[in-house]
Coordinates of C-alpha atoms in Angstrom, one line a residue:
Chain A
M285 CA 6.7 -18.4 8.4
P286 CA 9.2 -16.8 6.1
N287 CA 12.4 -18.6 5.5
N288 CA 14.8 -15.7 5.9
K289 CA 14.8 -15.2 9.7
E290 CA 15.5 -11.6 10.1
V291 CA 15.1 -10.6 13.7
V292 CA 12.9 -7.5 14.1
L293 CA 12.5 -7.3 17.8
S294 CA 14.5 -8.9 20.5
L295 CA 13.9 -8.9 24.2
K296 CA 17.0 -9.7 26.3
N297 CA 16.6 -10.8 29.9
I298 CA 14.0 -8.2 30.7
N299 CA 12.7 -7.7 34.2
I300 CA 9.8 -5.5 35.0
V301 CA 9.1 -4.5 38.6
F302 CA 6.2 -2.3 39.8
K303 CA 6.9 -0.3 42.9
Q304 CA 4.7 1.6 45.1
G305 CA 6.5 3.1 48.1
K306 CA 8.4 0.2 49.6
K307 CA 6.1 -2.4 48.1
K308 CA 7.4 -4.2 45.1
F309 CA 5.8 -6.5 42.6
H310 CA 8.0 -8.5 40.2
A311 CA 5.8 -8.7 37.1
V312 CA 8.2 -10.1 34.6
H313 CA 11.2 -12.4 35.3
D314 CA 14.2 -12.6 33.0
C315 CA 12.3 -12.9 29.8
S316 CA 14.0 -13.2 26.4
F317 CA 12.8 -14.0 22.9
D318 CA 13.2 -12.9 19.3
I319 CA 10.5 -12.0 16.9
Y320 CA 11.2 -12.5 13.2
K321 CA 10.1 -10.3 10.4
G322 CA 6.6 -11.0 9.0
E323 CA 5.6 -13.5 11.6
T324 CA 2.9 -13.6 14.2
F325 CA 4.4 -14.2 17.6
S326 CA 1.9 -15.1 20.3
L327 CA 2.2 -14.7 24.0
V328 CA -0.3 -16.8 26.0
G329 CA -0.9 -17.2 29.6
E330 CA -3.5 -16.7 32.3
S331 CA -4.7 -13.4 33.6
G332 CA -2.0 -11.6 35.6
S333 CA 0.8 -13.6 34.1
G334 CA 2.5 -10.5 32.6
K335 CA 1.6 -10.7 29.0
T336 CA 0.2 -7.2 28.7
T337 CA 3.1 -5.9 30.8
I338 CA 5.5 -7.2 28.2
G339 CA 3.5 -5.7 25.4
R340 CA 3.4 -2.4 27.1
A341 CA 7.1 -2.5 27.8
I342 CA 7.6 -2.8 24.0
V343 CA 5.6 0.3 23.3
R344 CA 7.5 1.8 26.3
I345 CA 4.6 2.5 28.6
N346 CA 6.2 0.3 31.2
Q347 CA 9.8 0.9 32.3
L348 CA 12.2 -2.0 32.5
E349 CA 14.0 -2.8 35.7
S350 CA 16.8 -4.5 33.8
G351 CA 17.5 -6.1 30.4
E352 CA 17.0 -4.4 27.1
I353 CA 14.7 -4.4 24.1
I354 CA 16.3 -4.2 20.7
Y355 CA 14.4 -3.1 17.6
K356 CA 16.2 -3.6 14.3
G357 CA 19.6 -3.6 16.0
K358 CA 18.9 -0.5 18.1
K359 CA 18.2 -0.4 21.7
I360 CA 14.8 1.2 22.4
S361 CA 14.4 0.7 26.1
G362 CA 15.5 3.3 28.7
Q363 CA 16.8 6.7 27.7
I364 CA 17.2 7.1 23.9
P365 CA 17.6 10.2 21.7
K366 CA 14.4 12.1 20.9
E367 CA 14.6 11.6 17.1
E368 CA 15.0 7.8 17.5
D369 CA 12.2 7.8 20.0
R370 CA 9.9 9.3 17.4
Q371 CA 11.0 6.8 14.8
V372 CA 10.2 4.0 17.1
I373 CA 6.8 5.4 18.0
R374 CA 5.9 5.6 14.3
N375 CA 7.0 2.0 13.6
I376 CA 5.6 0.2 16.6
Q377 CA 1.9 0.6 17.1
M378 CA -0.5 -1.1 19.6
I379 CA -4.0 -2.4 19.3
F380 CA -5.8 -2.3 22.6
Q381 CA -8.0 -4.9 24.3
D382 CA -11.1 -3.0 25.3
P383 CA -12.6 -1.0 22.4
A384 CA -15.0 0.7 24.9
S385 CA -12.2 2.5 26.7
S386 CA -9.4 2.8 24.2
L387 CA -11.1 5.5 22.1
N388 CA -11.4 9.1 23.1
E389 CA -15.1 9.6 23.7
R390 CA -15.0 13.4 23.2
A391 CA -13.3 13.3 19.8
T392 CA -14.7 12.5 16.4
V393 CA -13.5 9.4 14.5
D394 CA -11.7 11.8 12.2
Y395 CA -9.5 13.2 15.0
I396 CA -9.0 9.7 16.5
V397 CA -7.7 8.2 13.3
S398 CA -5.6 11.3 12.4
E399 CA -4.1 11.8 15.9
G400 CA -0.9 10.1 14.8
L401 CA -0.8 11.9 11.5
Y402 CA -1.1 15.2 13.4
N403 CA 1.7 14.3 15.8
F404 CA 4.2 13.4 13.1
H405 CA 2.7 15.7 10.4
L406 CA 2.5 12.8 8.0
Y407 CA 0.4 14.7 5.5
K408 CA 1.1 17.3 2.8
S409 CA -2.2 19.1 3.0
E410 CA -5.6 18.9 4.7
E411 CA -6.9 17.1 1.6
D412 CA -4.1 14.6 1.8
R413 CA -4.9 13.9 5.5
L414 CA -8.6 13.4 4.8
N415 CA -7.6 11.1 2.0
K416 CA -5.4 9.0 4.2
V417 CA -8.1 8.8 6.9
T418 CA -10.7 7.8 4.4
K419 CA -8.4 5.1 3.0
A420 CA -7.7 3.7 6.5
M421 CA -11.4 3.6 7.3
E422 CA -12.2 1.8 4.0
S423 CA -9.4 -0.7 4.6
V424 CA -11.0 -1.8 7.9
G425 CA -14.4 -2.0 6.2
L426 CA -15.9 1.2 7.6
L427 CA -17.6 3.9 5.6
P428 CA -15.9 7.3 4.8
E429 CA -19.1 9.1 6.1
H430 CA -18.3 7.7 9.6
I431 CA -15.5 10.1 10.2
T432 CA -17.8 12.8 11.6
R433 CA -19.2 10.4 14.2
Y434 CA -18.3 9.9 17.8
P435 CA -17.1 6.5 19.2
H436 CA -20.2 5.9 21.3
E437 CA -22.3 5.6 18.1
F438 CA -20.4 2.5 17.0
S439 CA -20.7 -1.2 17.9
G440 CA -17.9 -3.0 19.7
G441 CA -16.6 -4.6 16.5
Q442 CA -16.7 -1.3 14.6
R443 CA -14.9 0.5 17.5
Q444 CA -12.2 -2.1 17.5
R445 CA -11.8 -1.6 13.7
I446 CA -11.5 2.2 14.4
G447 CA -8.6 1.3 16.8
I448 CA -7.0 -0.8 14.1
A449 CA -7.4 2.0 11.5
R450 CA -5.8 4.4 14.0
S451 CA -2.6 2.3 14.1
I452 CA -2.7 1.2 10.5
V453 CA -2.8 4.8 9.2
M454 CA 0.7 5.3 10.7
E455 CA 2.0 2.6 8.4
P456 CA 3.9 0.8 11.2
E457 CA 6.1 -2.3 10.7
F458 CA 5.4 -3.9 14.0
I459 CA 2.1 -4.1 15.9
V460 CA 1.5 -5.2 19.5
A461 CA -2.0 -6.6 19.5
D462 CA -3.1 -6.8 23.1
E463 CA -6.0 -9.3 23.2
P464 CA -7.7 -7.5 20.4
I465 CA -10.6 -9.8 20.3
S466 CA -11.3 -10.8 23.9
A467 CA -13.7 -8.0 24.4
L468 CA -15.6 -8.7 21.2
D469 CA -18.7 -10.7 20.5
V470 CA -17.9 -14.2 19.3
S471 CA -19.7 -13.5 16.0
I472 CA -17.3 -10.7 15.0
R473 CA -14.0 -12.1 16.3
A474 CA -13.3 -13.8 13.0
Q475 CA -13.9 -10.6 11.1
V476 CA -11.2 -8.7 13.2
L477 CA -8.8 -11.7 13.0
N478 CA -9.1 -11.9 9.2
L479 CA -8.6 -8.2 9.0
L480 CA -5.3 -8.5 10.9
K481 CA -4.2 -11.4 8.8
Q482 CA -5.1 -9.5 5.6
F483 CA -2.9 -6.5 6.7
Q484 CA -0.1 -8.9 7.5
V485 CA -0.2 -10.3 3.9
E486 CA -0.6 -6.9 2.2
R487 CA 1.9 -4.9 4.2
G488 CA 4.3 -7.5 5.6
L489 CA 3.5 -6.6 9.2
T490 CA 5.0 -8.3 12.2
Y491 CA 2.6 -9.0 15.1
L492 CA 3.1 -9.6 18.8
F493 CA -0.3 -11.2 19.6
I494 CA -1.2 -11.3 23.2
A495 CA -4.1 -13.7 24.1
H496 CA -5.4 -16.2 26.5
D497 CA -7.7 -17.9 24.1
L498 CA -5.7 -20.8 22.8
S499 CA -8.0 -21.8 19.9
V500 CA -7.5 -18.3 18.5
V501 CA -3.8 -18.4 19.0
R502 CA -3.5 -21.6 17.1
F503 CA -5.3 -20.1 14.2
I504 CA -3.3 -16.9 13.9
S505 CA 0.3 -17.5 15.1
D506 CA 3.5 -18.8 13.7
R507 CA 5.2 -19.2 17.1
I508 CA 3.9 -19.2 20.6
A509 CA 5.4 -18.4 23.9
V510 CA 3.7 -19.6 27.1
I511 CA 4.0 -17.4 30.1
H512 CA 3.3 -18.3 33.7
K513 CA 3.6 -15.9 36.6
G514 CA 5.9 -13.5 34.7
R515 CA 8.2 -16.2 33.4
I516 CA 8.2 -17.7 29.9
V517 CA 8.1 -21.5 30.4
E518 CA 7.9 -22.7 26.9
L519 CA 8.4 -21.4 23.3
A520 CA 7.9 -23.3 20.1
E521 CA 6.3 -23.2 16.7
S522 CA 2.6 -23.2 16.8
E523 CA 1.9 -26.8 15.6
E524 CA 4.8 -28.2 17.5
L525 CA 3.6 -26.7 20.7
F526 CA 0.0 -27.8 20.2
N527 CA 0.9 -31.4 19.2
F528 CA 3.7 -32.0 21.7
P529 CA 3.6 -29.7 24.7
L530 CA 6.4 -30.5 27.1
H531 CA 6.1 -28.2 30.0
P532 CA 3.4 -29.3 32.5
Y533 CA 1.9 -25.8 32.5
T534 CA 1.5 -25.9 28.7
H535 CA -0.1 -29.2 29.2
S536 CA -2.6 -27.8 31.6
L537 CA -3.5 -24.9 29.3
M538 CA -4.1 -27.4 26.4
S539 CA -6.3 -29.5 28.6
A540 CA -8.4 -26.4 29.4
I541 CA -9.4 -25.8 25.7
P542 CA -13.1 -26.7 25.4
I543 CA -14.0 -29.4 22.9
P544 CA -17.2 -28.7 21.0
D545 CA -18.5 -32.2 21.5
P546 CA -20.3 -33.0 24.7
I547 CA -19.3 -36.6 24.9
L548 CA -15.6 -35.9 24.4
E549 CA -15.8 -32.9 26.7
K550 CA -17.3 -35.1 29.4
K551 CA -14.5 -37.7 29.1
K552 CA -11.8 -35.0 29.0
K553 CA -9.3 -35.1 31.8
L554 CA -8.3 -31.7 33.2
F555 CA -4.8 -31.3 34.1
T556 CA -4.0 -28.8 36.9
Y557 CA -0.7 -27.2 37.4
D558 CA 0.4 -25.5 40.6
G559 CA 4.2 -25.6 40.3
S560 CA 4.6 -28.5 42.8
E561 CA 5.8 -30.7 40.0
H562 CA 9.1 -29.0 40.0
D563 CA 11.8 -29.4 42.6
Y564 CA 14.0 -26.4 42.1
S565 CA 15.6 -26.4 45.6
V566 CA 19.0 -27.7 44.5
D567 CA 18.9 -28.1 40.8
K568 CA 18.2 -24.6 39.4
P569 CA 16.2 -24.3 36.2
S570 CA 17.3 -22.4 33.1
W571 CA 16.1 -21.4 29.7
V572 CA 17.2 -24.1 27.2
E573 CA 16.7 -25.0 23.6
I574 CA 15.7 -28.6 24.0
K575 CA 15.2 -29.1 20.3
P576 CA 15.8 -26.7 17.4
G577 CA 13.3 -23.9 17.8
H578 CA 11.7 -25.4 20.9
F579 CA 12.7 -23.7 24.1
I580 CA 11.8 -24.6 27.6
F581 CA 12.4 -23.5 31.2
A582 CA 13.7 -26.6 33.0
N583 CA 16.5 -27.9 35.3
E584 CA 18.9 -30.7 34.5
K585 CA 16.7 -33.5 35.7
E586 CA 13.7 -32.3 33.8
K587 CA 15.7 -31.8 30.7
E588 CA 16.6 -35.5 30.7
I589 CA 12.9 -36.4 31.0
Y590 CA 11.9 -34.0 28.2
K591 CA 14.6 -35.3 25.9
K592 CA 13.5 -38.8 26.6
K593 CA 10.0 -37.9 25.6
I594 CA 11.1 -36.3 22.4
Q595 CA 13.2 -39.5 21.6
E596 CA 10.1 -41.7 22.3
R597 CA 8.0 -39.7 20.1
K598 CA 10.5 -39.9 17.3
I599 CA 10.6 -43.7 17.5
H600 CA 6.8 -43.7 17.7
N601 CA 6.6 -41.6 14.6
E602 CA 9.0 -43.7 12.7
E603 CA 7.1 -46.9 13.6
F604 CA 3.8 -45.2 12.6
E605 CA 5.3 -44.3 9.2
K606 CA 6.6 -47.9 8.7
K607 CA 3.0 -49.2 9.2
Chain B
M9 CA -44.7 -31.0 -4.1
A10 CA -47.1 -28.1 -4.7
E11 CA -46.7 -27.0 -1.1
K12 CA -43.0 -26.7 -1.5
K13 CA -43.3 -24.7 -4.6
N14 CA -45.5 -22.4 -2.7
K15 CA -42.8 -21.8 -0.1
D16 CA -40.3 -21.0 -2.8
D17 CA -42.6 -18.3 -4.0
L18 CA -43.0 -16.8 -0.5
F19 CA -39.3 -16.5 0.2
V20 CA -37.0 -14.4 -1.8
L21 CA -33.2 -14.5 -1.3
A22 CA -32.2 -11.3 0.4
D23 CA -29.6 -9.2 -1.1
N24 CA -26.7 -9.1 1.4
R25 CA -24.4 -6.1 1.1
S26 CA -22.0 -5.8 4.0
S27 CA -21.6 -2.0 3.6
D28 CA -25.3 -1.6 4.5
A29 CA -24.7 -3.2 7.8
E30 CA -22.1 -0.6 8.7
K31 CA -24.3 2.3 8.0
I32 CA -25.5 4.5 11.0
Y33 CA -28.9 5.9 10.4
A34 CA -29.0 8.1 13.5
P35 CA -28.5 11.8 12.8
N36 CA -25.0 13.3 13.2
Y37 CA -24.1 14.0 16.8
S38 CA -22.8 17.4 17.8
Y39 CA -21.7 18.0 21.4
W40 CA -22.8 21.7 21.9
R41 CA -26.0 21.3 20.0
S42 CA -26.9 18.3 22.2
V43 CA -26.1 20.4 25.3
V44 CA -28.5 23.1 24.2
R45 CA -31.2 20.6 23.3
S46 CA -30.9 18.8 26.6
F47 CA -30.9 22.1 28.5
F48 CA -34.1 23.4 26.9
S49 CA -35.9 20.1 27.2
K50 CA -36.6 21.0 30.9
K51 CA -39.3 23.6 31.3
T52 CA -37.9 24.9 34.6
N53 CA -34.7 26.0 32.8
Y54 CA -36.7 28.5 30.8
V55 CA -37.9 30.1 34.0
A56 CA -34.5 30.0 35.7
L57 CA -32.7 31.4 32.7
G58 CA -35.4 34.1 32.2
V59 CA -35.0 35.2 35.9
L60 CA -31.2 35.2 35.5
I61 CA -31.3 37.3 32.3
V62 CA -33.7 39.8 33.9
I63 CA -31.5 40.1 37.0
L64 CA -28.4 40.5 34.9
L65 CA -30.0 43.2 32.6
L66 CA -31.4 45.1 35.5
S67 CA -28.2 45.1 37.5
F68 CA -26.0 46.2 34.6
I69 CA -28.4 48.7 33.0
N70 CA -30.4 50.2 35.9
P71 CA -27.4 51.7 37.7
L72 CA -26.4 53.5 34.5
V73 CA -29.9 55.1 34.3
S74 CA -30.7 55.6 38.0
G75 CA -27.5 57.5 38.9
Y76 CA -27.6 55.9 42.4
T77 CA -24.7 57.0 44.7
T78 CA -24.0 56.1 48.3
D79 CA -23.8 59.8 49.2
A80 CA -27.5 59.8 50.3
P81 CA -28.5 63.1 48.5
N82 CA -32.1 63.1 49.9
I83 CA -31.1 62.6 53.5
N84 CA -32.4 66.0 54.5
N85 CA -35.7 65.6 52.5
G86 CA -37.8 64.0 55.3
D87 CA -40.8 63.5 53.0
L88 CA -38.9 61.0 50.9
H89 CA -37.9 58.8 53.8
L90 CA -39.3 55.3 54.1
L91 CA -42.0 55.5 51.5
P92 CA -43.8 52.1 51.1
P93 CA -43.4 50.1 47.9
G94 CA -45.5 51.3 45.0
T95 CA -45.8 55.0 46.0
T96 CA -45.7 57.9 43.6
F97 CA -44.0 60.9 45.0
D98 CA -43.3 64.1 43.0
G99 CA -44.2 62.4 39.8
I100 CA -41.6 59.6 40.4
F101 CA -42.8 56.0 40.9
Y102 CA -41.0 54.1 43.6
I103 CA -41.7 50.4 42.9
F104 CA -39.8 49.1 46.0
G105 CA -40.3 52.3 48.0
T106 CA -37.5 54.3 49.6
D107 CA -35.2 53.7 52.5
H108 CA -34.4 55.7 55.7
Q109 CA -32.1 58.0 53.7
G110 CA -34.7 58.7 51.0
D111 CA -33.0 56.7 48.3
S112 CA -35.0 54.6 45.9
L113 CA -34.7 51.0 47.1
F114 CA -35.0 49.7 43.5
A115 CA -32.0 51.7 42.3
A116 CA -30.0 50.9 45.5
I117 CA -30.6 47.1 45.1
W118 CA -29.5 46.9 41.4
A119 CA -26.4 49.1 42.1
G120 CA -25.6 46.7 44.9
A121 CA -26.3 43.6 42.9
R122 CA -24.0 44.8 40.1
T123 CA -21.1 45.1 42.6
S124 CA -21.8 41.7 44.1
L125 CA -22.1 40.1 40.7
V126 CA -19.0 41.7 39.3
L127 CA -17.1 40.7 42.4
A128 CA -18.4 37.1 42.1
L129 CA -17.6 36.9 38.4
V130 CA -14.1 38.4 38.8
A131 CA -13.2 36.2 41.8
S132 CA -14.5 33.0 40.2
A133 CA -12.9 33.8 36.8
I134 CA -9.5 34.1 38.6
N135 CA -10.0 31.1 40.9
M136 CA -11.3 28.9 38.1
S137 CA -8.6 29.6 35.6
V138 CA -5.8 29.3 38.1
G139 CA -7.4 26.2 39.7
V140 CA -8.0 24.4 36.4
V141 CA -4.5 25.0 35.0
V142 CA -2.8 24.1 38.3
G143 CA -5.1 21.2 38.9
A144 CA -4.4 19.7 35.4
F145 CA -0.6 19.7 36.0
W146 CA -1.1 18.7 39.6
G147 CA -3.0 15.6 38.5
Y148 CA -0.8 14.9 35.5
S149 CA 2.7 15.0 37.1
K150 CA 3.6 12.9 40.1
A151 CA 6.5 15.2 41.1
V152 CA 4.1 18.2 41.2
D153 CA 1.6 16.1 43.1
K154 CA 4.0 15.5 46.0
I155 CA 4.7 19.2 46.6
M156 CA 1.2 20.5 45.9
T157 CA -0.4 17.9 48.2
E158 CA 1.7 19.3 51.1
V159 CA 0.8 22.9 50.2
Y160 CA -2.8 21.9 50.0
N161 CA -2.7 20.2 53.4
I162 CA -1.3 23.4 55.0
I163 CA -3.6 25.9 53.3
S164 CA -6.8 23.9 53.6
N165 CA -6.4 23.5 57.3
V166 CA -6.8 27.2 57.8
P167 CA -10.5 28.0 57.8
F168 CA -11.4 30.1 54.7
I169 CA -13.7 32.5 56.5
L170 CA -11.0 33.1 59.2
F171 CA -8.4 33.8 56.6
V172 CA -10.6 36.2 54.7
T173 CA -11.7 38.0 57.8
V174 CA -8.1 38.5 59.1
F175 CA -6.9 39.5 55.6
M176 CA -9.7 42.1 55.3
Y177 CA -8.8 43.5 58.7
I178 CA -5.2 43.9 57.6
A179 CA -5.8 45.1 54.1
G180 CA -8.8 47.3 54.8
S181 CA -12.2 47.0 53.2
G182 CA -12.7 47.6 49.5
F183 CA -13.7 45.9 46.3
W184 CA -10.2 44.8 45.2
Q185 CA -9.1 43.9 48.7
L186 CA -12.1 41.5 48.8
V187 CA -11.2 40.0 45.4
A188 CA -7.7 39.5 46.7
A189 CA -8.9 37.9 49.9
M190 CA -11.1 35.5 48.0
T191 CA -8.5 34.5 45.4
I192 CA -5.2 34.2 47.3
T193 CA -6.2 30.8 48.7
G194 CA -9.6 30.2 47.0
W195 CA -8.1 28.5 43.9
I196 CA -6.5 25.7 45.8
G197 CA -9.8 23.9 46.5
I198 CA -10.7 24.0 42.9
A199 CA -7.2 22.8 41.9
Y200 CA -7.5 19.9 44.3
F201 CA -10.9 18.9 42.9
I202 CA -9.6 19.1 39.3
R203 CA -6.5 17.1 40.3
T204 CA -8.7 14.2 41.5
Q205 CA -10.7 14.3 38.3
V206 CA -7.5 14.3 36.2
I207 CA -6.1 11.3 38.1
I208 CA -9.3 9.4 37.5
I209 CA -9.0 9.7 33.7
R210 CA -5.2 10.0 33.4
D211 CA -4.5 6.3 33.2
R212 CA -7.5 5.3 31.1
E213 CA -6.6 3.3 28.1
Y214 CA -7.4 5.9 25.5
N215 CA -4.6 8.1 27.1
L216 CA -2.2 5.2 26.8
A217 CA -3.3 4.9 23.1
S218 CA -2.5 8.6 22.6
R219 CA 0.9 8.1 24.2
C220 CA 1.6 5.2 21.8
L221 CA 0.8 7.6 19.0
G222 CA 3.3 10.1 20.3
T223 CA 0.9 12.8 21.4
S224 CA 2.5 15.7 23.4
I225 CA 1.4 16.6 26.9
P226 CA -0.2 19.9 26.1
R227 CA -2.3 18.2 23.3
M228 CA -3.1 15.4 25.8
V229 CA -4.4 18.0 28.3
T230 CA -6.4 20.0 25.8
R231 CA -7.8 17.1 23.7
N232 CA -8.0 14.1 26.0
I233 CA -8.4 15.5 29.5
L234 CA -10.2 18.9 29.5
P235 CA -13.1 17.9 27.2
Y236 CA -13.9 15.2 29.8
L237 CA -14.0 17.8 32.5
T238 CA -16.4 20.2 30.8
S239 CA -19.4 19.2 32.9
V240 CA -17.2 19.1 36.1
I241 CA -16.0 22.6 35.4
V242 CA -19.5 23.9 34.8
T243 CA -20.7 22.2 38.0
L244 CA -17.9 23.9 39.9
L245 CA -18.7 27.3 38.3
S246 CA -22.4 27.0 39.3
R247 CA -21.3 26.4 42.8
E248 CA -18.5 29.0 43.0
I249 CA -20.3 32.1 41.6
P250 CA -23.2 32.0 44.1
S251 CA -20.9 31.1 46.9
Y252 CA -18.8 34.3 46.3
I253 CA -22.0 36.4 46.3
S254 CA -22.9 34.8 49.6
Y255 CA -19.4 35.4 51.0
E256 CA -19.7 39.1 50.0
V257 CA -23.1 39.5 51.6
F258 CA -21.8 37.7 54.7
L259 CA -18.5 39.6 55.0
S260 CA -20.1 43.0 54.3
Y261 CA -22.8 42.1 56.9
I262 CA -20.2 41.5 59.6
G263 CA -18.5 44.7 58.5
V264 CA -15.3 43.5 56.9
G265 CA -16.3 43.4 53.3
I266 CA -16.7 46.3 50.8
D267 CA -16.2 49.9 52.0
A268 CA -19.2 52.3 52.6
S269 CA -18.6 54.2 49.3
T270 CA -19.4 51.2 47.1
P271 CA -23.0 49.9 47.0
S272 CA -23.3 46.2 47.6
L273 CA -26.0 43.8 48.6
G274 CA -24.2 42.8 51.8
R275 CA -23.6 46.3 53.1
M276 CA -27.2 47.2 52.2
I277 CA -28.6 44.3 54.2
Q278 CA -26.4 45.2 57.1
M279 CA -27.6 48.8 57.0
Y280 CA -31.3 47.9 56.7
A281 CA -31.2 45.2 59.3
T282 CA -32.1 47.8 62.0
W283 CA -35.5 48.4 60.1
M284 CA -36.5 44.8 60.2
D285 CA -39.2 45.3 62.8
Q286 CA -40.5 48.8 61.8
K287 CA -40.3 48.6 58.0
P288 CA -39.8 45.0 57.1
Y289 CA -39.8 45.6 53.3
V290 CA -36.7 47.7 53.5
F291 CA -34.8 44.6 54.9
W292 CA -36.6 41.8 53.1
I293 CA -36.6 43.1 49.5
P294 CA -32.7 43.2 49.3
V295 CA -32.6 39.8 51.0
A296 CA -35.0 38.3 48.5
V297 CA -33.1 39.8 45.5
A298 CA -29.9 38.4 46.8
A299 CA -31.5 35.0 47.1
C300 CA -33.0 35.3 43.6
V301 CA -29.5 36.1 42.2
T302 CA -27.8 33.1 43.9
I303 CA -30.6 30.7 43.3
S304 CA -31.1 31.5 39.6
L305 CA -27.3 31.3 39.0
Y306 CA -27.2 28.0 40.9
V307 CA -30.1 26.4 39.1
V308 CA -29.0 27.5 35.6
G309 CA -25.4 26.3 36.4
Q310 CA -26.4 23.0 37.8
N311 CA -28.8 22.2 34.9
L312 CA -26.2 23.4 32.4
A313 CA -23.7 21.0 34.1
D314 CA -26.2 18.2 33.7
S315 CA -26.7 19.0 30.1
S316 CA -23.0 19.1 29.3
D317 CA -22.6 15.6 30.5
P318 CA -22.9 13.4 27.4
K319 CA -24.7 10.7 29.3
T320 CA -27.8 12.8 29.2
H321 CA -27.6 13.2 25.4
M322 CA -28.8 9.7 24.6
I323 CA -32.2 9.8 23.1

C-alpha cells in the first residue's frame, strides 16, 4: 500500500433501504469507510450481506437513504450538477459479476467497448476511436479482429475481459469490481486477477473489490472490510485480518476457507456464527478503532476482551522473538 | 535407456502461443444474414412466401388492369350472370366464373383483397408504431406505468368487437372509419405487451452497465432494448395483420364495415352468402382466397419471427 494516504473515496454513515409499497428492507446499516489512492479495498461477506448494494451505490445505481459518498472531496450521492455527474461517471467504472448477462448480446464488441467513448465523445475521429478500441482489446489480451464479433461467440473468460476493456477504455481512476471472477472457471480466474493487478500497477487505479472468496481476497487486497447483514463488522489490513481476526464473524469466515490437504481439512474445526455471541440489549455497540488501522463493531464489554486479546498476542510475539 | 530415447523422438515440445488460443475460427456473424439463412432453411417457407407474393402481386396489379367497379355494369346482361368457373364468353375467359351481377369473380376478388390488405397494413402500421413507442416508455418509466396501467385496465375491459361495432354505427361505414375504429384503442394491447417485454429486460445487468457508462435513455431504448424485441415485434405483426383482415371480413359481413361503393372481401362474402346452396363456388372462392391471404401472412410472419430470434442462429 502506498505511504501517502490520500483518500479517494469516502463513505459516511450510509444507509440503503429498498422499498416496495409499504414493505421495507434495510440492506445497508450505517456503513463508513475510506478508500485510499492506489489501493485495493475488498468487501467480503456472505450472499445477501449488502456488498453489491454498496458497490452499486458508489456507481449510483442504488439511492442512499441517508449518509453521503464523497469522491475526491466532492459529494457524489443524491442530486448533483449534471457536469459533475458526467465527470464522476467517467472516473468511476464498474466491472460486473456475470459476463454472460453484462454484455449487450445484440451489439458487436466494437460497439460495446466504444459505448462510453460515444457517450462522452472521447475521440477525435473515427480512426482515433478504432485505435482506442483496438488498444483496449490488446491490453486485455484479445485480438483486434475480435471487434466485429458478437458476445455469444466468446468464452466466459474472454467475455469478462471484454467487460474489463469496456471500463478501461474510459481511463477511469476508480473501479468497482463486483465479484469479477466468481462466475469464471477456476482455470482462468488467475488470468483475470493478474490483468486487474497489472492495470493497477500501470495506471495507478484504485479498486473496490467485492468478493466472497477469501483466498482470492487475500491475494489481491491491501485492506479488507468484513460485512455481515448489511453492517461492516471488522476492517483491517489484509494480513492483519487474516492472522488475527477479532470479530467472531470474521473468525467463522476464516474457518470456512477450504484447506487443500485432506488430513488437515478433516481435523479442521468449523466455527459458526449466528449473532448470539453478542448481548447488545443494554450495552450498545459502536464502530471503534481498536488498534491503529484495525476497526471493529463492538460494545464496551467486547472492546475490553478484544483489547486483552491484542495485549496477549503482543506478549506472545515478544516471547517468541526472545526465543 | 533405448526405450526412453525412443519416447523423446516421438514427442516434440509444442509451440505455445497464447494469441492462438484467443482466435475464433467460426465465420463472422451477421444478424440479418443469419435471419435470411434460417428463414430459407425451411422448405415450407418457400411455398408460403411464394403464395404470399402471388397474392400481393395479384391484388395490387389485377385491379389496375381489370377496371373492376362496384357499379355492376353487366347487371342487365343476363347471359353473363353466374357463369361457372373456366367459361369463355364473348372471347373473354372467366377463370373463377361470374357472379349474379355478371361481374368477373376473379377481378372482384382481387379488388376486394386489395382493400382488405391495405386496410390491414394501414391499421397495423398505426397500431404497431404507436404501441411500440408507448410500450417502450410505459415499460421504462415507473411514473408512466402507474397512469398507463389504469388507462389499460379501463380500455381493455370494453370488448374490442363491441367498441368497433358501436363506433361504426356512430361514424358510419367506410374505409377510414374502419381504420379509425381499429386504431383508436387497438394500440393499447400492443403497448401493454411491449411494456411487459421491456420490463423483463430493463433491469438486466447489461443495462446497468450502460448506465454506468453514462448512456442516455433514447440510446438505451434504441441500442439496448429494441434490438432484443425484434423477434417479438415480428411475431406481433404476423398476428396483427391477419387479424385485421379477419376483423374487416367479419365486420363487413355483419354489415358495419366498409361501405357498398368500396370492394372488400368481407362485403363480397356477405353478398354471396345467399348463393351458398345454388352456386357454391360464388361463395367459397372468396372465402378460400381470404383464408389464403391470412394463412400465408401468418405462416410467413411466424417463421420470420422464429428466424429473427438469434437462438435459432446457432449452427
